[in-house]
Amino acid sequence: MSASTPATSDRDASKLKRDLERFVEDAEGADVALIYYSGHGIEAGGENYLVPIDADVSSLKDADQALVPISAVMDELKKTVPVTIILLDACRTNPFPSNAMVRRAPTASAEPIGAGGLEPVRGAKALGNAPAADASLGTVIGFAAEPGRPALDGAAGENSPYAAALLRHLVAMKGTEFGSVMRMVTEEVYLDTKAKQRPWVNETLRRLLYFGVAPPEPTGDDELITGERRQLLLAISDLPDPKRAQVELASLQEGVPLDALYGVLRALGTEKIPEDPTDLRKVLDAQAERLKKMMSERAALRTDDPEIKRLVASADKAIGQGAIATARKFLDDAVGRVEETNDTVDQAEELIKQKRIADAAIYAKRADASALVFEYKSAANDYAKAFSLAEKWDDKLRWNYKNQEAEALNSYGYATGDLDALQHAIEAYRAILNFIPNGEQNRDWAITRNNMAVVLQNIGERETEISHLEEAAQILRDSLAVFERVKDDLNWAAAQNNLGNVLLKIGERESDPKRLNEAVAAMRATLEKRPRDKIPLDWASSQNNLGLALYALSEREPGGEHLAQAEAAYRLALEEYARQKTPVEWAMVENNLGNTLVTLGIQLNDKARINEAVDAFRAALEVRTRDTFPVSWATSRLNLGNALSGVARFDTGTGTLEEAAAAYDDALTVFTRQRFPMDWASAQNNLGSIYQTLGQRTRDASRLEQPAAAFQAARQVYVRRKFPLDWAMSYYNLGNTLQLLGARPIRGNGG
């Protein structure tokens, strides 16, 4: 049995208190008491107050009488009801003057009103603090927004986001634990307000809470959508804040629903969400672009079949709600309906044309849904089917479907390393080029070849030869000439950026710095077409890419100003990549800046720069945590070890060396030889150098035995034929260590 407050209109102080007193009386003997309050609320001196409609500034002089303190209502209910639930949709703007003071009683001290919303309720104590004799099973205090944050009222005449979420998900209480229901409500408000508001719950329940009776659930298609939606909300509640920030940024930049992007990640599966922030950004950008295309092409899907219309409409609704798997089911049914009617198309040519185009659109829509759940191979097959249906009827659709087939093949090949799929993507792009009349080298020709160059780069990065990278570079140069001729600055900048990336990959494999110089020039040219005032984040991304190219160039031309210029580029990027707005990108640039500062500090014998690098890595590690981004965390720990090793050059003690050794050891817990052989070998070699220095400074023989083992481990990867310089370095280090062990007496710990 439970008790709840009846719906009431606006109440003055006396009526509101009388309503609550009657409710406390009626609740006696109930299993659960539930109160929902919507209106003004304030916080002062640790107490939250409900504000009646007749409250004015004078009410604040005797707040316990003129307002309604929430803790008093809770205390009364806890005396007679095992479980008390209070839902406060009251995190509203302060109705009193900003400098007003509150007195609980006329003689009490004055307290200022909280600047934000409500705060955790006084009296809702942690479980460990509850007295043993307390018969209450606990309380649940639900706030419409986080402590100290205001909530949104919603559109005029409609429920607030919090009220709407409660109405939608309280029906799930039958058979679902109450805490899970409130998590659904929290994430529903978060999605509905586009990440502007998140409810908050303070609960001290000693048992799991279930309700046995619920209002009718949705039926039909809505039942399927709502079921997957609830699972999505629970999955979102477990996602770390840095990854939430990446999803929110992709949604904002690409103008696609936040719900749908989260649905995409859930379809991918928690264990398959990329650990690396850059890889996650690629996934989100690609799927956001696909969602944009799907939304823009809704009007193009025309069919006279009412069942297909219903299924497609339900699929669109499901995608908007983040129920991607359910959307795919609806489209499976739609394709089934298409296939049932294929043999009946025997009317006039115009009717056949309309039918084929409509059928192609169904296959293409299922392909879109397949790509959203990362089934790129299935998507490519469906795009190919759509192409075959529309090829003879519509030139624009023929182009679009073949292009989408090529993109899906590229995505599949990139994700799986399937070179055959990448080769088929190139063949698809070459087929598109044949659609251009008379082989004209126009804008469409340049865009298609630009896309082909991206595929060639993906192939080239997996090969030891650079022929495919060279081919990609030439294609991009040809595309640039066309984009410049037609004055398409946006695509010109994209092609120039791609060219810079290809040249960087080639230059990293060559001792001659020519290609790296060309990569730097390409990145600088890109910046000229990406103005900071119009596209600040793209500008910041190009500044970071410029820094990477300059840093790589500094290894080939160490005597120049490249490191200083790389540092300047990273610092400019950080002016737009703010930690609060883009934490993952901010941490990435901080890490890159740290590497540059370490190299500068060593070259200039400048301890201050190396200390600044240490600070940069530590800052990056505040975002790149092991739990959220293990590979990035290990990379920054490895880099931190390098920086601390540089600092130790200026010290005579062993503290900094010990800290560097700990950083390398941390990195080696992620960088295993099997998965990350180069990073593993680098960490082993650097760790050996630290142990060698520690052995020399402490004159401890055991310390000199440790680096010998580390250098031997590194040489398992640094084979002479493939990595002659790294092999020689480790061989030299090992020989030096063995010489130290045998050339002079070194006391052990017990000597």
XYZ file of C-alpha atoms in Angstrom:
751
model
C 0.000 0.000 0.000
C 1.267 3.495 -0.769
C 0.151 7.071 -0.317
C 0.731 10.022 -2.625
C -0.223 13.679 -2.667
C -3.334 14.636 -4.694
C -3.006 17.088 -7.555
C -3.442 20.631 -6.200
C -3.394 24.123 -7.625
C -1.165 26.961 -6.420
C -1.276 27.122 -2.606
C -0.574 29.843 -0.082
C 1.409 29.031 3.079
C -1.511 27.971 5.262
C -3.101 25.752 2.579
C 0.200 24.161 1.594
C 1.027 23.294 5.203
C -2.522 22.008 5.790
C -2.272 19.825 2.658
C 1.000 18.359 3.891
C -0.313 17.798 7.423
C -3.330 15.930 6.049
C -1.063 13.899 3.816
C 1.126 12.900 6.766
C -2.018 11.757 8.596
C -3.343 9.828 5.566
C 0.061 8.198 4.980
C 0.154 6.531 8.384
C 0.266 2.776 7.872
C 1.203 2.988 4.180
C 4.221 1.139 2.790
C 5.467 4.129 0.814
C 4.698 7.857 0.917
C 5.368 9.839 -2.278
C 5.228 13.631 -2.674
C 5.782 15.486 -5.958
C 6.217 19.258 -5.738
C 6.531 21.699 -8.623
C 7.083 25.376 -7.944
C 9.567 27.742 -6.381
C 12.163 26.505 -3.930
C 15.154 28.117 -2.227
C 18.057 26.997 -0.059
C 19.529 28.879 2.886
C 21.699 27.778 5.806
C 21.586 24.128 4.733
C 17.774 23.984 4.661
C 15.584 23.742 1.541
C 12.261 25.596 1.599
C 9.130 25.311 -0.556
C 7.893 28.804 -1.387
C 4.069 29.361 -1.221
C 2.422 31.808 -3.597
C 1.806 34.399 -0.838
C 5.460 34.531 0.245
C 7.186 37.905 0.089
C 10.393 39.402 1.451
C 8.888 39.653 4.942
C 8.415 35.867 4.938
C 12.169 35.444 5.127
C 12.274 36.885 8.677
C 10.516 33.800 10.076
C 11.131 31.188 7.375
C 10.157 28.107 9.394
C 6.639 29.547 9.778
C 6.097 31.506 6.543
C 7.786 28.982 4.222
C 7.749 25.171 4.262
C 11.028 23.511 5.376
C 11.366 20.165 3.628
C 13.243 18.467 6.460
C 10.268 18.941 8.803
C 7.926 17.117 6.382
C 10.445 14.302 6.009
C 10.878 13.913 9.755
C 7.121 13.562 10.289
C 6.681 10.994 7.500
C 9.613 8.886 8.698
C 7.848 8.377 12.034
C 4.969 6.413 10.476
C 5.975 5.340 6.944
C 8.819 2.883 6.139
C 9.788 4.564 2.850
C 9.445 8.251 1.964
C 9.887 9.539 -1.593
C 9.935 13.298 -2.291
C 10.356 14.494 -5.882
C 11.217 18.199 -6.079
C 10.720 19.912 -9.401
C 11.615 23.106 -7.550
C 15.100 24.096 -8.606
C 13.715 27.340 -9.943
C 15.031 30.892 -10.086
C 15.072 32.762 -6.781
C 11.820 34.835 -6.449
C 13.367 37.112 -3.806
C 15.933 39.918 -4.172
C 19.459 38.621 -4.736
C 20.759 40.137 -1.486
C 17.860 38.909 0.685
C 18.697 37.099 3.957
C 16.771 34.265 5.606
C 16.110 33.780 9.349
C 14.646 30.470 10.483
C 13.066 32.326 13.398
C 12.912 36.068 14.221
C 15.793 35.690 16.691
C 17.907 33.310 14.585
C 20.996 34.356 12.673
C 20.547 35.487 9.058
C 21.674 33.268 6.173
C 21.996 34.174 2.459
C 19.856 32.443 -0.167
C 21.776 29.924 -2.284
C 22.790 31.327 -5.665
C 21.781 28.237 -7.668
C 19.049 25.748 -6.945
C 18.325 23.416 -4.063
C 20.960 21.500 -2.101
C 21.029 17.971 -0.609
C 18.236 17.740 1.949
C 19.156 18.050 5.629
C 18.289 14.878 7.480
C 18.903 12.513 4.548
C 21.806 10.821 6.296
C 24.074 8.092 4.952
C 23.149 4.496 5.798
C 26.006 4.055 8.219
C 24.751 6.969 10.323
C 21.210 5.685 10.812
C 20.455 4.571 14.392
C 19.794 0.862 14.848
C 16.381 1.502 16.365
C 15.181 3.572 13.393
C 12.226 1.693 11.856
C 12.428 3.649 8.594
C 13.705 1.770 5.554
C 15.076 5.021 4.146
C 14.230 7.998 2.003
C 14.525 9.017 -1.651
C 14.886 12.708 -2.469
C 14.719 13.411 -6.183
C 15.814 16.815 -7.488
C 15.014 18.094 -10.971
C 18.612 19.286 -11.333
C 21.985 18.745 -9.722
C 22.632 20.521 -6.372
C 23.071 24.245 -6.822
C 21.867 24.179 -10.440
C 18.582 25.636 -11.737
C 16.157 23.526 -13.779
C 14.245 24.311 -16.968
C 10.500 24.989 -16.891
C 9.763 23.672 -20.387
C 7.596 25.308 -23.057
C 4.620 27.384 -21.966
C 1.599 25.220 -21.247
C 3.646 22.000 -21.207
C 5.192 19.906 -18.472
C 8.735 20.620 -17.343
C 11.378 18.198 -18.681
C 11.531 16.543 -15.244
C 7.753 16.101 -15.033
C 7.597 14.748 -18.585
C 10.358 12.215 -17.825
C 8.619 11.083 -14.640
C 5.350 10.574 -16.508
C 7.110 8.551 -19.203
C 9.154 6.244 -16.982
C 7.267 5.816 -13.713
C 5.117 3.356 -15.661
C 8.202 1.115 -15.771
C 8.159 0.648 -11.976
C 6.292 -2.640 -12.215
C 9.030 -5.268 -12.137
C 11.853 -2.683 -12.330
C 13.867 -1.568 -9.299
C 13.014 2.037 -8.363
C 16.644 3.180 -8.523
C 16.870 2.048 -12.154
C 13.658 3.936 -12.928
C 15.137 7.141 -11.485
C 18.303 6.605 -13.564
C 16.052 6.423 -16.631
C 14.401 9.698 -15.566
C 17.809 11.344 -15.061
C 19.118 10.453 -18.512
C 15.737 11.222 -20.177
C 15.948 14.813 -18.882
C 19.632 14.961 -19.899
C 18.762 13.991 -23.488
C 15.560 16.068 -23.638
C 17.426 19.228 -22.567
C 20.398 18.503 -24.853
C 22.755 17.997 -21.886
C 21.741 21.267 -20.162
C 20.108 19.607 -17.141
C 20.635 16.377 -15.194
C 18.416 15.395 -12.246
C 20.007 14.179 -9.036
C 18.885 11.677 -6.409
C 19.785 11.516 -2.702
C 18.658 8.126 -1.368
C 19.280 6.131 1.802
C 17.208 3.015 1.087
C 18.239 -0.105 2.978
C 16.472 -2.439 0.565
C 15.759 -2.608 -3.159
C 12.413 -0.975 -3.894
C 9.844 -2.434 -6.339
C 6.258 -1.396 -7.054
C 3.726 -4.033 -8.007
C 1.127 -2.070 -9.977
C 1.766 0.162 -12.978
C -0.341 2.128 -15.496
C -0.657 0.609 -18.980
C 2.573 0.447 -20.972
C 2.869 1.612 -24.617
C 1.808 -0.975 -27.201
C 2.776 -1.895 -30.750
C 5.763 -0.102 -32.289
C 5.930 2.354 -29.374
C 6.373 -0.555 -26.958
C 9.453 -1.761 -28.847
C 10.902 1.752 -29.062
C 10.285 2.528 -25.371
C 11.805 -0.778 -24.265
C 15.077 -0.127 -26.092
C 14.971 3.537 -25.032
C 14.964 2.534 -21.357
C 17.946 0.243 -21.843
C 19.736 3.096 -23.614
C 19.107 5.467 -20.691
C 20.585 2.969 -18.234
C 23.610 2.507 -20.508
C 24.138 6.294 -20.722
C 24.152 6.559 -16.927
C 27.285 4.338 -16.837
C 29.218 6.318 -19.487
C 32.168 8.374 -18.098
C 31.934 12.175 -18.342
C 34.871 12.587 -20.811
C 33.152 10.285 -23.315
C 29.829 12.071 -22.720
C 31.606 15.316 -23.590
C 32.770 13.839 -26.916
C 29.241 12.678 -27.789
C 27.776 16.066 -26.834
C 30.366 17.899 -28.953
C 29.722 15.693 -32.002
C 25.957 16.196 -31.624
C 26.370 19.972 -31.376
C 28.835 20.313 -34.245
C 27.002 18.039 -36.690
C 23.450 19.057 -35.685
C 22.201 15.513 -35.060
C 20.107 14.236 -32.124
C 22.093 13.434 -28.980
C 19.768 10.453 -28.407
C 20.657 8.885 -31.766
C 24.428 9.219 -31.242
C 24.185 7.515 -27.858
C 22.083 4.817 -29.505
C 24.878 4.281 -32.023
C 27.416 3.732 -29.218
C 25.087 1.305 -27.452
C 24.670 -0.628 -30.706
C 28.460 -0.818 -30.995
C 28.646 -2.357 -27.513
C 30.405 -1.096 -24.381
C 33.398 -3.375 -24.890
C 33.914 -2.132 -28.460
C 33.715 1.627 -27.810
C 37.179 2.920 -28.833
C 39.484 3.604 -25.893
C 41.504 6.131 -27.865
C 39.782 9.569 -27.953
C 40.843 10.189 -31.556
C 39.352 6.869 -32.709
C 36.125 7.604 -30.793
C 35.927 11.008 -32.462
C 36.289 9.358 -35.900
C 33.474 6.929 -35.085
C 31.177 9.698 -33.833
C 31.921 12.002 -36.781
C 31.294 9.259 -39.335
C 28.024 8.160 -37.748
C 26.861 11.743 -37.199
C 27.397 12.420 -40.908
C 25.389 9.301 -41.718
C 22.568 10.434 -39.426
C 22.527 13.861 -41.111
C 22.197 12.222 -44.497
C 19.379 9.969 -43.307
C 17.462 12.939 -41.902
C 17.963 15.017 -45.054
C 16.722 12.195 -47.312
C 13.483 11.451 -45.458
C 11.390 13.412 -47.943
C 12.897 11.516 -50.886
C 11.388 8.219 -49.743
C 8.011 7.946 -51.449
C 5.825 4.841 -51.453
C 2.120 4.101 -51.841
C 2.272 1.054 -49.579
C 0.712 2.041 -46.201
C 2.504 -0.743 -44.327
C 5.898 0.400 -45.593
C 4.989 3.999 -44.733
C 4.177 2.909 -41.171
C 7.361 0.903 -40.790
C 9.562 3.686 -42.150
C 7.876 6.279 -39.910
C 8.431 4.015 -36.898
C 12.060 3.533 -37.915
C 12.573 7.315 -38.076
C 10.970 7.683 -34.652
C 13.132 4.901 -33.216
C 16.345 6.472 -34.544
C 15.342 9.818 -33.012
C 14.867 8.015 -29.676
C 18.234 6.248 -29.933
C 16.555 2.835 -30.442
C 18.826 1.873 -33.341
C 18.333 -1.905 -33.150
C 14.555 -1.447 -33.132
C 14.815 0.866 -36.153
C 16.774 -1.827 -37.967
C 13.988 -4.354 -37.205
C 11.324 -2.052 -38.675
C 13.433 -1.613 -41.806
C 14.004 -5.376 -42.027
C 10.210 -5.720 -42.095
C 9.957 -2.955 -44.707
C 12.506 -4.688 -46.943
C 10.568 -7.922 -46.460
C 7.443 -6.115 -47.617
C 9.347 -4.782 -50.652
C 10.529 -8.263 -51.565
C 6.990 -9.653 -51.268
C 5.753 -7.201 -53.886
C 8.725 -7.305 -56.292
C 7.109 -9.882 -58.590
C 3.868 -7.886 -58.952
C 5.471 -4.915 -60.692
C 4.186 -5.377 -64.218
C 2.608 -2.028 -65.004
C 3.685 0.771 -67.285
C 7.282 1.943 -67.422
C 6.584 5.035 -65.292
C 5.096 2.876 -62.553
C 8.079 0.532 -62.774
C 10.415 3.495 -62.422
C 8.613 4.753 -59.322
C 8.597 1.268 -57.832
C 12.296 0.654 -58.431
C 13.287 4.014 -56.986
C 11.064 3.458 -53.934
C 12.477 -0.043 -53.442
C 16.021 1.259 -53.770
C 15.291 3.816 -51.059
C 14.230 1.031 -48.678
C 17.456 -0.884 -49.263
C 19.449 2.334 -48.824
C 17.644 3.128 -45.593
C 18.380 -0.333 -44.209
C 21.989 0.188 -45.281
C 22.039 3.447 -43.302
C 20.718 1.626 -40.238
C 23.279 -1.172 -40.700
C 26.090 1.371 -40.821
C 24.786 2.983 -37.631
C 25.352 -0.338 -35.845
C 28.766 -0.715 -37.551
C 27.676 -3.526 -39.907
C 29.510 -1.886 -42.807
C 29.692 -5.010 -44.967
C 25.903 -5.450 -44.856
C 25.516 -1.740 -45.561
C 27.746 -1.994 -48.644
C 25.690 -4.918 -49.979
C 22.416 -3.005 -49.519
C 23.827 0.150 -51.154
C 24.927 -2.035 -54.075
C 21.381 -3.429 -54.330
C 19.918 0.082 -54.196
C 22.338 1.124 -56.946
C 21.294 -1.776 -59.165
C 17.601 -0.849 -58.753
C 18.029 2.889 -59.431
C 20.903 2.791 -61.926
C 18.820 3.036 -65.117
C 16.175 5.385 -63.730
C 17.837 8.263 -61.889
C 21.369 9.597 -62.481
C 21.565 11.396 -59.134
C 20.509 8.334 -57.148
C 22.875 6.173 -59.189
C 25.735 8.455 -58.146
C 24.648 8.640 -54.475
C 24.171 4.896 -53.958
C 27.482 3.958 -55.591
C 29.243 6.636 -53.514
C 27.645 5.311 -50.312
C 28.689 1.775 -51.265
C 32.280 3.003 -51.632
C 32.162 4.780 -48.251
C 30.804 1.666 -46.515
C 33.516 -0.513 -48.083
C 36.174 1.961 -46.929
C 34.754 1.988 -43.389
C 34.684 -1.827 -43.306
C 38.223 -2.094 -44.644
C 39.564 0.528 -42.213
C 37.885 -1.116 -39.208
C 38.933 -4.679 -40.064
C 42.150 -4.220 -42.040
C 40.512 -5.985 -45.018
C 42.575 -4.813 -48.004
C 40.137 -6.447 -50.441
C 37.326 -4.244 -49.142
C 39.517 -1.152 -49.531
C 40.382 -2.211 -53.076
C 36.667 -2.662 -53.864
C 36.055 0.859 -52.490
C 38.575 2.236 -55.002
C 36.852 0.314 -57.798
C 33.513 1.834 -56.755
C 34.982 5.352 -56.898
C 36.414 4.632 -60.349
C 32.939 3.530 -61.456
C 31.582 6.889 -60.256
C 34.208 8.723 -62.299
C 32.800 6.986 -65.385
C 29.433 8.659 -64.710
C 30.927 12.099 -65.415
C 30.196 13.114 -69.032
C 33.232 13.299 -71.300
C 35.613 12.755 -68.358
C 35.273 16.400 -67.340
C 37.533 17.352 -64.416
C 34.877 19.255 -62.509
C 33.986 19.637 -58.821
C 32.303 16.199 -58.656
C 35.389 14.638 -60.236
C 37.629 16.288 -57.627
C 35.443 15.280 -54.659
C 35.295 11.665 -55.829
C 39.051 11.465 -56.346
C 39.621 13.152 -52.975
C 37.583 10.361 -51.361
C 39.576 7.797 -53.334
C 42.806 9.303 -51.989
C 41.613 8.724 -48.411
C 41.173 5.017 -49.226
C 44.626 4.880 -50.805
C 46.083 6.428 -47.653
C 44.368 3.745 -45.543
C 45.970 1.072 -47.745
C 49.377 2.771 -47.725
C 49.522 3.014 -43.938
C 49.276 -0.802 -43.761
C 52.140 -1.392 -46.224
C 55.908 -1.027 -46.001
C 56.067 0.533 -49.474
C 54.889 4.107 -50.073
C 53.524 3.759 -53.615
C 49.874 4.048 -52.548
C 50.692 7.054 -50.347
C 52.420 8.715 -53.303
C 49.395 8.028 -55.497
C 47.103 9.546 -52.843
C 49.288 12.662 -52.669
C 49.136 13.197 -56.432
C 45.353 12.762 -56.509
C 44.959 15.343 -53.740
C 47.152 17.817 -55.613
C 44.949 17.386 -58.704
C 41.811 17.911 -56.588
C 43.254 21.090 -55.084
C 43.642 22.591 -58.533
C 39.956 21.997 -59.290
C 38.725 23.325 -55.933
C 40.859 26.418 -56.405
C 39.462 26.949 -59.907
C 35.831 26.715 -58.744
C 36.609 28.701 -55.543
C 35.366 25.961 -53.186
C 37.346 26.926 -50.067
C 35.713 24.354 -47.786
C 36.633 21.336 -49.919
C 39.994 22.906 -50.790
C 40.880 23.095 -47.089
C 39.759 19.489 -46.542
C 41.894 18.268 -49.465
C 44.874 20.326 -48.307
C 44.529 18.921 -44.788
C 44.418 15.368 -46.218
C 47.484 16.110 -48.326
C 49.355 17.299 -45.226
C 48.490 14.073 -43.410
C 49.677 11.914 -46.341
C 52.945 13.860 -46.650
C 53.525 13.485 -42.909
C 53.099 9.685 -43.176
C 55.551 9.558 -46.090
C 58.032 11.864 -44.376
C 58.106 9.790 -41.207
C 59.489 6.884 -43.280
C 62.225 8.891 -44.995
C 65.454 10.392 -43.672
C 65.182 13.317 -46.101
C 63.118 16.116 -44.475
C 61.675 17.271 -47.813
C 58.239 15.638 -47.368
C 57.941 16.825 -43.776
C 58.640 20.378 -44.952
C 55.895 19.927 -47.540
C 53.544 18.633 -44.819
C 54.217 21.752 -42.729
C 53.505 23.959 -45.750
C 50.246 22.076 -46.439
C 49.057 22.505 -42.841
C 49.829 26.221 -42.940
C 47.948 26.572 -46.217
C 44.972 24.788 -44.641
C 44.900 27.349 -41.828
C 44.526 30.157 -44.357
C 41.188 28.652 -45.469
C 39.971 27.784 -41.966
C 39.445 31.186 -40.307
C 39.407 31.105 -36.544
C 36.414 33.444 -36.232
C 34.176 31.233 -38.406
C 35.256 27.634 -37.670
C 37.318 27.845 -34.451
C 37.459 24.114 -33.699
C 38.584 23.208 -37.237
C 41.181 25.973 -36.931
C 42.376 24.529 -33.613
C 42.546 21.027 -35.141
C 44.733 22.350 -37.955
C 46.987 24.119 -35.443
C 47.475 20.805 -33.638
C 48.229 19.041 -36.963
C 50.738 21.773 -37.776
C 52.404 21.163 -34.416
C 52.685 17.427 -35.160
C 54.283 18.084 -38.539
C 56.747 20.615 -37.082
C 57.678 18.243 -34.260
C 58.369 15.429 -36.754
C 60.428 17.861 -38.861
C 62.500 18.863 -35.816
C 63.809 15.275 -35.612
C 65.222 15.640 -39.148
C 66.327 19.307 -38.804
C 67.194 19.703 -35.097
C 68.994 23.008 -35.504
C 65.985 25.040 -36.693
C 63.071 26.817 -35.074
C 60.648 23.936 -35.651
C 60.237 22.992 -31.998
C 59.510 26.576 -30.967
C 56.995 26.876 -33.801
C 55.382 23.566 -32.814
C 55.060 24.858 -29.251
C 53.399 28.052 -30.518
C 50.945 26.048 -32.666
C 49.912 23.853 -29.729
C 49.406 26.888 -27.492
C 47.178 28.497 -30.129
C 45.121 25.289 -30.360
C 44.658 25.366 -26.581
C 43.080 28.827 -26.861
C 40.066 27.165 -28.514
C 40.274 23.668 -26.987
C 39.099 24.645 -23.512
C 39.199 21.952 -20.840
C 35.538 22.423 -19.859
C 34.177 22.440 -23.419
C 36.436 19.923 -25.222
C 38.287 17.985 -22.496
C 39.499 15.123 -24.691
C 40.958 17.385 -27.393
C 42.428 19.652 -24.704
C 44.220 16.705 -23.077
C 45.495 15.504 -26.486
C 47.092 18.900 -27.226
C 48.512 19.149 -23.675
C 50.184 15.778 -24.249
C 51.595 16.873 -27.628
C 52.799 20.152 -26.109
C 54.539 18.228 -23.333
C 56.556 16.157 -25.829
C 57.723 19.324 -27.558
C 58.690 21.005 -24.270
C 60.747 17.971 -23.198
C 62.734 18.022 -26.432
C 63.204 21.797 -26.211
C 64.310 21.578 -22.606
C 66.906 18.908 -23.347
C 68.232 20.795 -26.376
C 68.470 24.108 -24.489
C 69.516 22.544 -21.169
C 66.468 24.331 -19.702
C 65.067 22.606 -16.609
C 62.101 25.017 -16.439
C 60.773 23.861 -19.804
C 61.031 20.206 -18.810
C 59.198 20.964 -15.543
C 56.507 22.683 -17.604
C 56.256 19.509 -19.705
C 55.811 17.490 -16.499
C 52.922 19.792 -15.555
C 51.385 19.380 -19.040
C 51.449 15.563 -18.808
C 50.007 15.609 -15.302
C 47.197 17.897 -16.523
C 46.472 15.593 -19.481
C 46.326 12.595 -17.140
C 43.487 14.241 -15.202
C 41.322 13.581 -18.284
C 43.163 10.564 -19.684
C 42.381 8.296 -16.760
C 43.195 4.599 -16.855
C 39.552 3.583 -16.414
C 38.285 5.742 -19.283
C 41.183 5.932 -21.777
C 43.726 3.200 -20.852
C 45.869 3.497 -24.000
C 46.008 7.300 -23.858
C 46.730 7.043 -20.129
C 49.653 4.694 -20.796
C 50.969 7.002 -23.539
C 50.915 10.019 -21.220
C 52.469 7.984 -18.376
C 55.284 6.968 -20.761
C 55.729 10.599 -21.811
C 55.686 11.706 -18.159
C 58.469 9.210 -17.462
C 60.521 10.768 -20.288
C 59.963 14.248 -18.849
C 60.908 13.191 -15.325
C 64.009 11.499 -16.741
C 64.930 14.862 -18.252
C 64.389 16.655 -14.932
C 66.606 14.085 -13.185
C 69.555 15.270 -15.283
C 69.610 18.439 -13.185
C 69.292 16.666 -9.808
C 71.723 14.613 -7.791
C 69.163 12.674 -5.767
C 67.097 9.646 -6.707
C 63.507 10.789 -5.994
C 62.734 12.003 -9.517
C 64.338 8.906 -11.024
C 62.183 6.651 -8.843
C 59.053 8.544 -9.949
C 60.081 8.171 -13.616
C 60.596 4.432 -13.118
C 57.103 4.171 -11.622
C 55.649 5.990 -14.655
C 57.350 3.561 -17.072
C 56.165 0.593 -14.992
C 52.596 1.945 -15.218
C 52.862 2.255 -18.996
C 54.074 -1.343 -19.253
C 50.903 -2.595 -17.567
C 49.032 -1.545 -20.741
C 51.754 -1.656 -23.408
C 52.262 -5.397 -23.731
C 54.742 -6.804 -26.216
C 51.998 -8.618 -28.155
C 49.621 -5.646 -28.655
C 51.977 -2.650 -28.596
C 55.485 -3.915 -29.446
C 57.043 -0.513 -30.284
C 55.640 1.264 -27.208
C 56.601 -1.744 -25.068
C 60.164 -1.675 -26.355
C 60.442 2.099 -25.888
C 59.249 1.862 -22.283
C 61.652 -1.046 -21.573
C 64.604 0.835 -23.039
C 63.803 4.045 -21.147
C 63.214 2.120 -17.935
C 66.612 0.496 -18.383
C 68.259 3.923 -18.664
C 66.581 5.013 -15.420
C 67.755 1.892 -13.578
C 71.265 2.407 -14.943
C 71.404 5.969 -13.582
C 69.950 4.830 -10.253
C 72.629 2.152 -10.012
C 75.381 4.671 -10.647
C 74.030 7.144 -8.105
C 73.325 4.617 -5.363
C 76.290 2.319 -6.152
C 73.848 -0.571 -5.777
C 74.761 -3.620 -7.858
C 71.150 -4.829 -8.009
C 70.165 -1.575 -9.676
C 72.619 -2.292 -12.500
C 71.275 -5.798 -13.011
C 67.769 -4.392 -13.644
C 68.708 -2.234 -16.694
C 70.520 -5.159 -18.285
C 67.259 -7.142 -18.250
C 65.290 -4.160 -19.606
C 67.714 -3.533 -22.492
C 67.662 -7.223 -23.357
C 63.842 -7.074 -23.461
C 63.853 -4.037 -25.764
C 66.210 -5.790 -28.177
C 63.587 -8.519 -28.656
C 61.648 -5.935 -30.704
C 64.518 -3.723 -31.920
C 65.941 -6.254 -34.361
C 68.919 -4.995 -36.339
C 67.432 -5.459 -39.812
C 64.222 -3.491 -39.202
C 65.287 -0.911 -36.608
C 69.063 -0.438 -36.916
C 69.239 2.835 -34.939
C 67.052 1.608 -32.081
C 68.915 -1.718 -32.082
C 72.254 0.079 -31.876
C 71.043 2.308 -29.032
C 69.830 -0.648 -26.938
C 72.993 -2.615 -27.755
C 75.136 0.332 -26.647
C 73.120 0.781 -23.442
C 73.382 -2.917 -22.653
C 77.127 -2.938 -23.252
C 77.598 0.135 -21.076
C 75.648 -1.494 -18.246
C 77.626 -4.738 -18.465
C 80.842 -2.721 -18.431
C 79.743 -0.859 -15.290
C 78.949 -4.162 -13.607
C 82.390 -5.601 -14.349
C 84.705 -2.599 -14.470
C 84.488 -1.294 -10.924
C 83.541 -2.598 -7.470
C 79.948 -1.770 -6.577
C 78.574 -2.716 -3.220
C 75.276 -4.561 -3.010
C 72.625 -3.871 -0.400
C 74.233 -6.253 2.074
C 77.898 -5.328 1.366
